[in-house]
Amino acid sequence: MAAGQGIRLRPYTDDRPKCMVSLAGKPLIQHQLDVLEECDVTDVSIVTGYCSDQLEPYGRRRFHNSLYDRTNMVASLICARQQLDGCDDVIVLYGDIVYERRVMDALLGCDASFSTTIDLDCFDLWNLRMEDPLSDMETLKLDENQCIVELGKKARSLSDVQGQYMGLTKIKKDFCS
């Protein structure tokens, strides 16, 4: 999922999508592709939008969200629905995140029909990033079985945030049938 403009990262994204911002000498998306390759995930598609031509060198199957500037991640995912139809397990990744191989290994090893990654220790980093983390946080509430029961609303207090959605989700074929 690499359609976004990355407005909050301006000026770094004036001429490139968020996933092409460099970290440690290479674009964010290359970090992802490297981890996927290490984990033997080879069938990779990219949903593009803003500055989509910059993703052509990556040689993956691409789908384009021409309405990237006024839609969201769900609309981008729908652009790739023909790829999803009839697929086995599918992993959906935000194109602008970096994660360690152990995170992908854990996700790939999960047997649940629908699973996602959550950073339960997000508060320390958030406090380093901003003076008032609550102004940027969204709710993420878990039930007693560690299932997400609320996600993505404006957090009113720290008790509304039990972790941060990391942008990696696995959907098994049996979830959609």
mmCIF file with all atom_site columns, C-alpha atoms in Angstrom:
data_model
loop_
_atom_site.group_PDB
_atom_site.id
_atom_site.type_symbol
_atom_site.label_atom_id
_atom_site.label_alt_id
_atom_site.label_comp_id
_atom_site.label_asym_id
_atom_site.label_entity_id
_atom_site.label_seq_id
_atom_site.pdbx_PDB_ins_code
_atom_site.Cartn_x
_atom_site.Cartn_y
_atom_site.Cartn_z
_atom_site.occupancy
_atom_site.B_iso_or_equiv
_atom_site.pdbx_formal_charge
_atom_site.auth_seq_id
_atom_site.auth_comp_id
_atom_site.auth_asym_id
_atom_site.auth_atom_id
_atom_site.pdbx_PDB_model_num
ATOM 1   C CA . MET A 1 1   ? 0.000   0.000   0.000   1.00 0.00 ? 1   MET A CA 1
ATOM 2   C CA . ALA A 1 2   ? 2.075   2.893   -1.332  1.00 0.00 ? 2   ALA A CA 1
ATOM 3   C CA . ALA A 1 3   ? -0.411  5.425   -2.683  1.00 0.00 ? 3   ALA A CA 1
ATOM 4   C CA . GLY A 1 4   ? -0.141  8.174   -0.059  1.00 0.00 ? 4   GLY A CA 1
ATOM 5   C CA . GLN A 1 5   ? 1.391   11.607  -0.464  1.00 0.00 ? 5   GLN A CA 1
ATOM 6   C CA . GLY A 1 6   ? 3.038   11.809  2.941   1.00 0.00 ? 6   GLY A CA 1
ATOM 7   C CA . ILE A 1 7   ? 1.945   15.377  3.582   1.00 0.00 ? 7   ILE A CA 1
ATOM 8   C CA . ARG A 1 8   ? 3.257   15.308  7.175   1.00 0.00 ? 8   ARG A CA 1
ATOM 9   C CA . LEU A 1 9   ? 6.713   14.430  5.822   1.00 0.00 ? 9   LEU A CA 1
ATOM 10  C CA . ARG A 1 10  ? 7.001   17.481  3.584   1.00 0.00 ? 10  ARG A CA 1
ATOM 11  C CA . PRO A 1 11  ? 9.461   18.640  2.241   1.00 0.00 ? 11  PRO A CA 1
ATOM 12  C CA . TYR A 1 12  ? 10.862  15.077  1.973   1.00 0.00 ? 12  TYR A CA 1
ATOM 13  C CA . THR A 1 13  ? 7.806   13.983  -0.015  1.00 0.00 ? 13  THR A CA 1
ATOM 14  C CA . ASP A 1 14  ? 7.472   17.007  -2.301  1.00 0.00 ? 14  ASP A CA 1
ATOM 15  C CA . ASP A 1 15  ? 8.711   14.890  -5.204  1.00 0.00 ? 15  ASP A CA 1
ATOM 16  C CA . ARG A 1 16  ? 8.282   11.292  -4.035  1.00 0.00 ? 16  ARG A CA 1
ATOM 17  C CA . PRO A 1 17  ? 5.789   8.994   -2.312  1.00 0.00 ? 17  PRO A CA 1
ATOM 18  C CA . LYS A 1 18  ? 6.318   8.278   1.387   1.00 0.00 ? 18  LYS A CA 1
ATOM 19  C CA . CYS A 1 19  ? 7.640   4.820   0.662   1.00 0.00 ? 19  CYS A CA 1
ATOM 20  C CA . MET A 1 20  ? 10.521  6.343   -1.321  1.00 0.00 ? 20  MET A CA 1
ATOM 21  C CA . VAL A 1 21  ? 11.841  8.466   1.566   1.00 0.00 ? 21  VAL A CA 1
ATOM 22  C CA . SER A 1 22  ? 15.355  7.277   2.368   1.00 0.00 ? 22  SER A CA 1
ATOM 23  C CA . LEU A 1 23  ? 16.326  5.668   5.667   1.00 0.00 ? 23  LEU A CA 1
ATOM 24  C CA . ALA A 1 24  ? 19.879  4.409   6.226   1.00 0.00 ? 24  ALA A CA 1
ATOM 25  C CA . GLY A 1 25  ? 20.693  4.917   2.560   1.00 0.00 ? 25  GLY A CA 1
ATOM 26  C CA . LYS A 1 26  ? 17.739  3.206   0.919   1.00 0.00 ? 26  LYS A CA 1
ATOM 27  C CA . PRO A 1 27  ? 14.013  3.858   0.386   1.00 0.00 ? 27  PRO A CA 1
ATOM 28  C CA . LEU A 1 28  ? 11.561  2.622   3.014   1.00 0.00 ? 28  LEU A CA 1
ATOM 29  C CA . ILE A 1 29  ? 9.970   0.280   0.485   1.00 0.00 ? 29  ILE A CA 1
ATOM 30  C CA . GLN A 1 30  ? 13.329  -1.363  -0.205  1.00 0.00 ? 30  GLN A CA 1
ATOM 31  C CA . HIS A 1 31  ? 13.677  -2.167  3.498   1.00 0.00 ? 31  HIS A CA 1
ATOM 32  C CA . GLN A 1 32  ? 10.281  -3.914  3.271   1.00 0.00 ? 32  GLN A CA 1
ATOM 33  C CA . LEU A 1 33  ? 11.119  -5.798  0.101   1.00 0.00 ? 33  LEU A CA 1
ATOM 34  C CA . ASP A 1 34  ? 14.385  -6.984  1.652   1.00 0.00 ? 34  ASP A CA 1
ATOM 35  C CA . VAL A 1 35  ? 12.589  -8.413  4.702   1.00 0.00 ? 35  VAL A CA 1
ATOM 36  C CA . LEU A 1 36  ? 9.932   -10.037 2.513   1.00 0.00 ? 36  LEU A CA 1
ATOM 37  C CA . GLU A 1 37  ? 12.645  -11.665 0.409   1.00 0.00 ? 37  GLU A CA 1
ATOM 38  C CA . GLU A 1 38  ? 14.434  -12.919 3.544   1.00 0.00 ? 38  GLU A CA 1
ATOM 39  C CA . CYS A 1 39  ? 11.124  -14.509 4.599   1.00 0.00 ? 39  CYS A CA 1
ATOM 40  C CA . ASP A 1 40  ? 10.607  -16.118 1.162   1.00 0.00 ? 40  ASP A CA 1
ATOM 41  C CA . VAL A 1 41  ? 7.598   -13.938 0.338   1.00 0.00 ? 41  VAL A CA 1
ATOM 42  C CA . THR A 1 42  ? 7.977   -13.565 -3.419  1.00 0.00 ? 42  THR A CA 1
ATOM 43  C CA . ASP A 1 43  ? 4.545   -12.693 -4.822  1.00 0.00 ? 43  ASP A CA 1
ATOM 44  C CA . VAL A 1 44  ? 4.458   -8.960  -4.091  1.00 0.00 ? 44  VAL A CA 1
ATOM 45  C CA . SER A 1 45  ? 2.108   -6.355  -5.546  1.00 0.00 ? 45  SER A CA 1
ATOM 46  C CA . ILE A 1 46  ? 2.241   -2.605  -4.930  1.00 0.00 ? 46  ILE A CA 1
ATOM 47  C CA . VAL A 1 47  ? -0.727  -0.221  -4.904  1.00 0.00 ? 47  VAL A CA 1
ATOM 48  C CA . THR A 1 48  ? 0.545   3.137   -6.137  1.00 0.00 ? 48  THR A CA 1
ATOM 49  C CA . GLY A 1 49  ? -0.872  6.644   -6.238  1.00 0.00 ? 49  GLY A CA 1
ATOM 50  C CA . TYR A 1 50  ? 1.179   9.800   -5.743  1.00 0.00 ? 50  TYR A CA 1
ATOM 51  C CA . CYS A 1 51  ? 4.335   9.877   -7.943  1.00 0.00 ? 51  CYS A CA 1
ATOM 52  C CA . SER A 1 52  ? 3.619   6.300   -9.015  1.00 0.00 ? 52  SER A CA 1
ATOM 53  C CA . ASP A 1 53  ? 6.270   6.342   -11.754 1.00 0.00 ? 53  ASP A CA 1
ATOM 54  C CA . GLN A 1 54  ? 8.972   6.209   -9.077  1.00 0.00 ? 54  GLN A CA 1
ATOM 55  C CA . LEU A 1 55  ? 7.903   2.681   -8.149  1.00 0.00 ? 55  LEU A CA 1
ATOM 56  C CA . GLU A 1 56  ? 8.327   1.285   -11.667 1.00 0.00 ? 56  GLU A CA 1
ATOM 57  C CA . PRO A 1 57  ? 11.976  0.249   -11.095 1.00 0.00 ? 57  PRO A CA 1
ATOM 58  C CA . TYR A 1 58  ? 10.853  -2.175  -8.414  1.00 0.00 ? 58  TYR A CA 1
ATOM 59  C CA . GLY A 1 59  ? 9.398   -4.413  -11.101 1.00 0.00 ? 59  GLY A CA 1
ATOM 60  C CA . ARG A 1 60  ? 6.501   -5.696  -9.071  1.00 0.00 ? 60  ARG A CA 1
ATOM 61  C CA . ARG A 1 61  ? 2.887   -6.014  -10.171 1.00 0.00 ? 61  ARG A CA 1
ATOM 62  C CA . ARG A 1 62  ? 1.347   -2.601  -9.619  1.00 0.00 ? 62  ARG A CA 1
ATOM 63  C CA . PHE A 1 63  ? -2.183  -1.334  -9.172  1.00 0.00 ? 63  PHE A CA 1
ATOM 64  C CA . HIS A 1 64  ? -2.921  2.382   -9.302  1.00 0.00 ? 64  HIS A CA 1
ATOM 65  C CA . ASN A 1 65  ? -5.278  4.361   -7.083  1.00 0.00 ? 65  ASN A CA 1
ATOM 66  C CA . SER A 1 66  ? -5.943  7.417   -9.252  1.00 0.00 ? 66  SER A CA 1
ATOM 67  C CA . LEU A 1 67  ? -8.005  8.919   -6.421  1.00 0.00 ? 67  LEU A CA 1
ATOM 68  C CA . TYR A 1 68  ? -5.152  8.673   -3.894  1.00 0.00 ? 68  TYR A CA 1
ATOM 69  C CA . ASP A 1 69  ? -5.471  12.351  -2.942  1.00 0.00 ? 69  ASP A CA 1
ATOM 70  C CA . ARG A 1 70  ? -9.049  11.976  -1.703  1.00 0.00 ? 70  ARG A CA 1
ATOM 71  C CA . THR A 1 71  ? -9.411  8.348   -0.630  1.00 0.00 ? 71  THR A CA 1
ATOM 72  C CA . ASN A 1 72  ? -7.936  6.104   2.042   1.00 0.00 ? 72  ASN A CA 1
ATOM 73  C CA . MET A 1 73  ? -6.178  2.769   2.485   1.00 0.00 ? 73  MET A CA 1
ATOM 74  C CA . VAL A 1 74  ? -9.384  0.803   1.958   1.00 0.00 ? 74  VAL A CA 1
ATOM 75  C CA . ALA A 1 75  ? -9.866  2.405   -1.457  1.00 0.00 ? 75  ALA A CA 1
ATOM 76  C CA . SER A 1 76  ? -6.268  1.549   -2.313  1.00 0.00 ? 76  SER A CA 1
ATOM 77  C CA . LEU A 1 77  ? -6.813  -2.051  -1.268  1.00 0.00 ? 77  LEU A CA 1
ATOM 78  C CA . ILE A 1 78  ? -9.916  -2.246  -3.468  1.00 0.00 ? 78  ILE A CA 1
ATOM 79  C CA . CYS A 1 79  ? -7.734  -1.226  -6.436  1.00 0.00 ? 79  CYS A CA 1
ATOM 80  C CA . ALA A 1 80  ? -5.911  -4.537  -5.998  1.00 0.00 ? 80  ALA A CA 1
ATOM 81  C CA . ARG A 1 81  ? -9.031  -6.670  -5.514  1.00 0.00 ? 81  ARG A CA 1
ATOM 82  C CA . GLN A 1 82  ? -8.438  -8.653  -8.717  1.00 0.00 ? 82  GLN A CA 1
ATOM 83  C CA . GLN A 1 83  ? -5.136  -9.774  -7.202  1.00 0.00 ? 83  GLN A CA 1
ATOM 84  C CA . LEU A 1 84  ? -6.859  -10.728 -3.964  1.00 0.00 ? 84  LEU A CA 1
ATOM 85  C CA . ASP A 1 85  ? -9.640  -12.782 -5.552  1.00 0.00 ? 85  ASP A CA 1
ATOM 86  C CA . GLY A 1 86  ? -8.763  -16.453 -5.381  1.00 0.00 ? 86  GLY A CA 1
ATOM 87  C CA . CYS A 1 87  ? -5.517  -15.833 -3.492  1.00 0.00 ? 87  CYS A CA 1
ATOM 88  C CA . ASP A 1 88  ? -4.216  -17.934 -0.700  1.00 0.00 ? 88  ASP A CA 1
ATOM 89  C CA . ASP A 1 89  ? -3.002  -15.998 2.321   1.00 0.00 ? 89  ASP A CA 1
ATOM 90  C CA . VAL A 1 90  ? -2.538  -12.255 1.774   1.00 0.00 ? 90  VAL A CA 1
ATOM 91  C CA . ILE A 1 91  ? -0.314  -9.861  3.689   1.00 0.00 ? 91  ILE A CA 1
ATOM 92  C CA . VAL A 1 92  ? -1.259  -6.188  3.528   1.00 0.00 ? 92  VAL A CA 1
ATOM 93  C CA . LEU A 1 93  ? 1.499   -3.715  4.420   1.00 0.00 ? 93  LEU A CA 1
ATOM 94  C CA . TYR A 1 94  ? 1.613   0.039   4.686   1.00 0.00 ? 94  TYR A CA 1
ATOM 95  C CA . GLY A 1 95  ? 4.348   1.124   2.273   1.00 0.00 ? 95  GLY A CA 1
ATOM 96  C CA . ASP A 1 96  ? 5.942   3.621   4.638   1.00 0.00 ? 96  ASP A CA 1
ATOM 97  C CA . ILE A 1 97  ? 6.861   1.445   7.609   1.00 0.00 ? 97  ILE A CA 1
ATOM 98  C CA . VAL A 1 98  ? 10.036  -0.322  8.635   1.00 0.00 ? 98  VAL A CA 1
ATOM 99  C CA . TYR A 1 99  ? 9.977   -3.489  10.696  1.00 0.00 ? 99  TYR A CA 1
ATOM 100 C CA . GLU A 1 100 ? 12.376  -6.198  11.738  1.00 0.00 ? 100 GLU A CA 1
ATOM 101 C CA . ARG A 1 101 ? 12.337  -9.669  10.264  1.00 0.00 ? 101 ARG A CA 1
ATOM 102 C CA . ARG A 1 102 ? 11.160  -11.099 13.593  1.00 0.00 ? 102 ARG A CA 1
ATOM 103 C CA . VAL A 1 103 ? 7.912   -9.127  13.203  1.00 0.00 ? 103 VAL A CA 1
ATOM 104 C CA . MET A 1 104 ? 7.253   -10.619 9.757   1.00 0.00 ? 104 MET A CA 1
ATOM 105 C CA . ASP A 1 105 ? 8.244   -14.092 10.987  1.00 0.00 ? 105 ASP A CA 1
ATOM 106 C CA . ALA A 1 106 ? 5.699   -13.800 13.812  1.00 0.00 ? 106 ALA A CA 1
ATOM 107 C CA . LEU A 1 107 ? 2.967   -12.645 11.438  1.00 0.00 ? 107 LEU A CA 1
ATOM 108 C CA . LEU A 1 108 ? 3.702   -15.414 8.934   1.00 0.00 ? 108 LEU A CA 1
ATOM 109 C CA . GLY A 1 109 ? 3.695   -17.983 11.738  1.00 0.00 ? 109 GLY A CA 1
ATOM 110 C CA . CYS A 1 110 ? 0.315   -16.941 13.128  1.00 0.00 ? 110 CYS A CA 1
ATOM 111 C CA . ASP A 1 111 ? -2.479  -19.466 12.485  1.00 0.00 ? 111 ASP A CA 1
ATOM 112 C CA . ALA A 1 112 ? -5.399  -17.079 12.998  1.00 0.00 ? 112 ALA A CA 1
ATOM 113 C CA . SER A 1 113 ? -7.644  -16.377 10.001  1.00 0.00 ? 113 SER A CA 1
ATOM 114 C CA . PHE A 1 114 ? -7.060  -12.634 10.434  1.00 0.00 ? 114 PHE A CA 1
ATOM 115 C CA . SER A 1 115 ? -4.024  -11.349 12.291  1.00 0.00 ? 115 SER A CA 1
ATOM 116 C CA . THR A 1 116 ? -2.219  -8.064  12.653  1.00 0.00 ? 116 THR A CA 1
ATOM 117 C CA . THR A 1 117 ? 0.815   -6.653  14.393  1.00 0.00 ? 117 THR A CA 1
ATOM 118 C CA . ILE A 1 118 ? 0.615   -4.276  17.334  1.00 0.00 ? 118 ILE A CA 1
ATOM 119 C CA . ASP A 1 119 ? 3.413   -2.407  19.083  1.00 0.00 ? 119 ASP A CA 1
ATOM 120 C CA . LEU A 1 120 ? 2.567   -2.698  22.762  1.00 0.00 ? 120 LEU A CA 1
ATOM 121 C CA . ASP A 1 121 ? 5.570   -0.528  23.712  1.00 0.00 ? 121 ASP A CA 1
ATOM 122 C CA . CYS A 1 122 ? 4.733   2.450   21.514  1.00 0.00 ? 122 CYS A CA 1
ATOM 123 C CA . PHE A 1 123 ? 4.556   5.075   24.248  1.00 0.00 ? 123 PHE A CA 1
ATOM 124 C CA . ASP A 1 124 ? 8.301   5.598   24.752  1.00 0.00 ? 124 ASP A CA 1
ATOM 125 C CA . LEU A 1 125 ? 8.852   6.345   21.069  1.00 0.00 ? 125 LEU A CA 1
ATOM 126 C CA . TRP A 1 126 ? 5.758   8.511   20.874  1.00 0.00 ? 126 TRP A CA 1
ATOM 127 C CA . ASN A 1 127 ? 6.975   10.568  23.825  1.00 0.00 ? 127 ASN A CA 1
ATOM 128 C CA . LEU A 1 128 ? 10.279  11.128  22.016  1.00 0.00 ? 128 LEU A CA 1
ATOM 129 C CA . ARG A 1 129 ? 8.469   12.244  18.857  1.00 0.00 ? 129 ARG A CA 1
ATOM 130 C CA . MET A 1 130 ? 6.140   14.831  20.336  1.00 0.00 ? 130 MET A CA 1
ATOM 131 C CA . GLU A 1 131 ? 5.319   16.830  23.419  1.00 0.00 ? 131 GLU A CA 1
ATOM 132 C CA . ASP A 1 132 ? 1.666   15.717  23.482  1.00 0.00 ? 132 ASP A CA 1
ATOM 133 C CA . PRO A 1 133 ? 1.476   12.161  22.088  1.00 0.00 ? 133 PRO A CA 1
ATOM 134 C CA . LEU A 1 134 ? -2.261  11.997  22.733  1.00 0.00 ? 134 LEU A CA 1
ATOM 135 C CA . SER A 1 135 ? -2.815  14.670  20.076  1.00 0.00 ? 135 SER A CA 1
ATOM 136 C CA . ASP A 1 136 ? -1.615  12.191  17.427  1.00 0.00 ? 136 ASP A CA 1
ATOM 137 C CA . MET A 1 137 ? -2.701  8.827   18.842  1.00 0.00 ? 137 MET A CA 1
ATOM 138 C CA . GLU A 1 138 ? -5.664  6.748   17.746  1.00 0.00 ? 138 GLU A CA 1
ATOM 139 C CA . THR A 1 139 ? -7.539  4.250   19.860  1.00 0.00 ? 139 THR A CA 1
ATOM 140 C CA . LEU A 1 140 ? -6.524  0.626   19.963  1.00 0.00 ? 140 LEU A CA 1
ATOM 141 C CA . LYS A 1 141 ? -8.407  -1.447  22.503  1.00 0.00 ? 141 LYS A CA 1
ATOM 142 C CA . LEU A 1 142 ? -8.046  -5.177  23.085  1.00 0.00 ? 142 LEU A CA 1
ATOM 143 C CA . ASP A 1 143 ? -10.440 -7.573  24.774  1.00 0.00 ? 143 ASP A CA 1
ATOM 144 C CA . GLU A 1 144 ? -9.459  -10.325 27.212  1.00 0.00 ? 144 GLU A CA 1
ATOM 145 C CA . ASN A 1 145 ? -8.533  -12.602 24.275  1.00 0.00 ? 145 ASN A CA 1
ATOM 146 C CA . GLN A 1 146 ? -6.185  -9.982  22.784  1.00 0.00 ? 146 GLN A CA 1
ATOM 147 C CA . CYS A 1 147 ? -8.608  -9.300  19.930  1.00 0.00 ? 147 CYS A CA 1
ATOM 148 C CA . ILE A 1 148 ? -8.929  -5.729  18.702  1.00 0.00 ? 148 ILE A CA 1
ATOM 149 C CA . VAL A 1 149 ? -12.328 -4.321  19.644  1.00 0.00 ? 149 VAL A CA 1
ATOM 150 C CA . GLU A 1 150 ? -11.697 -0.679  18.749  1.00 0.00 ? 150 GLU A CA 1
ATOM 151 C CA . LEU A 1 151 ? -9.253  0.937   16.345  1.00 0.00 ? 151 LEU A CA 1
ATOM 152 C CA . GLY A 1 152 ? -8.707  4.286   14.711  1.00 0.00 ? 152 GLY A CA 1
ATOM 153 C CA . LYS A 1 153 ? -10.859 6.688   16.709  1.00 0.00 ? 153 LYS A CA 1
ATOM 154 C CA . LYS A 1 154 ? -9.497  9.851   18.307  1.00 0.00 ? 154 LYS A CA 1
ATOM 155 C CA . ALA A 1 155 ? -7.942  8.856   21.642  1.00 0.00 ? 155 ALA A CA 1
ATOM 156 C CA . ARG A 1 156 ? -9.274  10.893  24.557  1.00 0.00 ? 156 ARG A CA 1
ATOM 157 C CA . SER A 1 157 ? -6.967  9.385   27.183  1.00 0.00 ? 157 SER A CA 1
ATOM 158 C CA . LEU A 1 158 ? -3.979  7.048   27.329  1.00 0.00 ? 158 LEU A CA 1
ATOM 159 C CA . SER A 1 159 ? -6.297  4.267   28.520  1.00 0.00 ? 159 SER A CA 1
ATOM 160 C CA . ASP A 1 160 ? -7.810  4.334   25.007  1.00 0.00 ? 160 ASP A CA 1
ATOM 161 C CA . VAL A 1 161 ? -4.445  3.264   23.568  1.00 0.00 ? 161 VAL A CA 1
ATOM 162 C CA . GLN A 1 162 ? -3.264  -0.230  24.478  1.00 0.00 ? 162 GLN A CA 1
ATOM 163 C CA . GLY A 1 163 ? -0.785  -0.251  21.600  1.00 0.00 ? 163 GLY A CA 1
ATOM 164 C CA . GLN A 1 164 ? -0.215  0.996   18.078  1.00 0.00 ? 164 GLN A CA 1
ATOM 165 C CA . TYR A 1 165 ? -1.292  -0.730  14.884  1.00 0.00 ? 165 TYR A CA 1
ATOM 166 C CA . MET A 1 166 ? 1.953   -1.313  12.972  1.00 0.00 ? 166 MET A CA 1
ATOM 167 C CA . GLY A 1 167 ? 0.546   -1.479  9.454   1.00 0.00 ? 167 GLY A CA 1
ATOM 168 C CA . LEU A 1 168 ? 1.035   -5.214  8.817   1.00 0.00 ? 168 LEU A CA 1
ATOM 169 C CA . THR A 1 169 ? -1.954  -7.564  8.498   1.00 0.00 ? 169 THR A CA 1
ATOM 170 C CA . LYS A 1 170 ? -2.334  -11.165 7.336   1.00 0.00 ? 170 LYS A CA 1
ATOM 171 C CA . ILE A 1 171 ? -5.627  -12.435 5.952   1.00 0.00 ? 171 ILE A CA 1
ATOM 172 C CA . LYS A 1 172 ? -5.902  -16.175 5.401   1.00 0.00 ? 172 LYS A CA 1
ATOM 173 C CA . LYS A 1 173 ? -7.922  -17.576 2.529   1.00 0.00 ? 173 LYS A CA 1
ATOM 174 C CA . ASP A 1 174 ? -10.469 -19.142 4.895   1.00 0.00 ? 174 ASP A CA 1
ATOM 175 C CA . PHE A 1 175 ? -11.270 -15.708 6.387   1.00 0.00 ? 175 PHE A CA 1
ATOM 176 C CA . CYS A 1 176 ? -12.792 -14.573 3.087   1.00 0.00 ? 176 CYS A CA 1
ATOM 177 C CA . SER A 1 177 ? -14.703 -17.762 2.297   1.00 0.00 ? 177 SER A CA 1
#
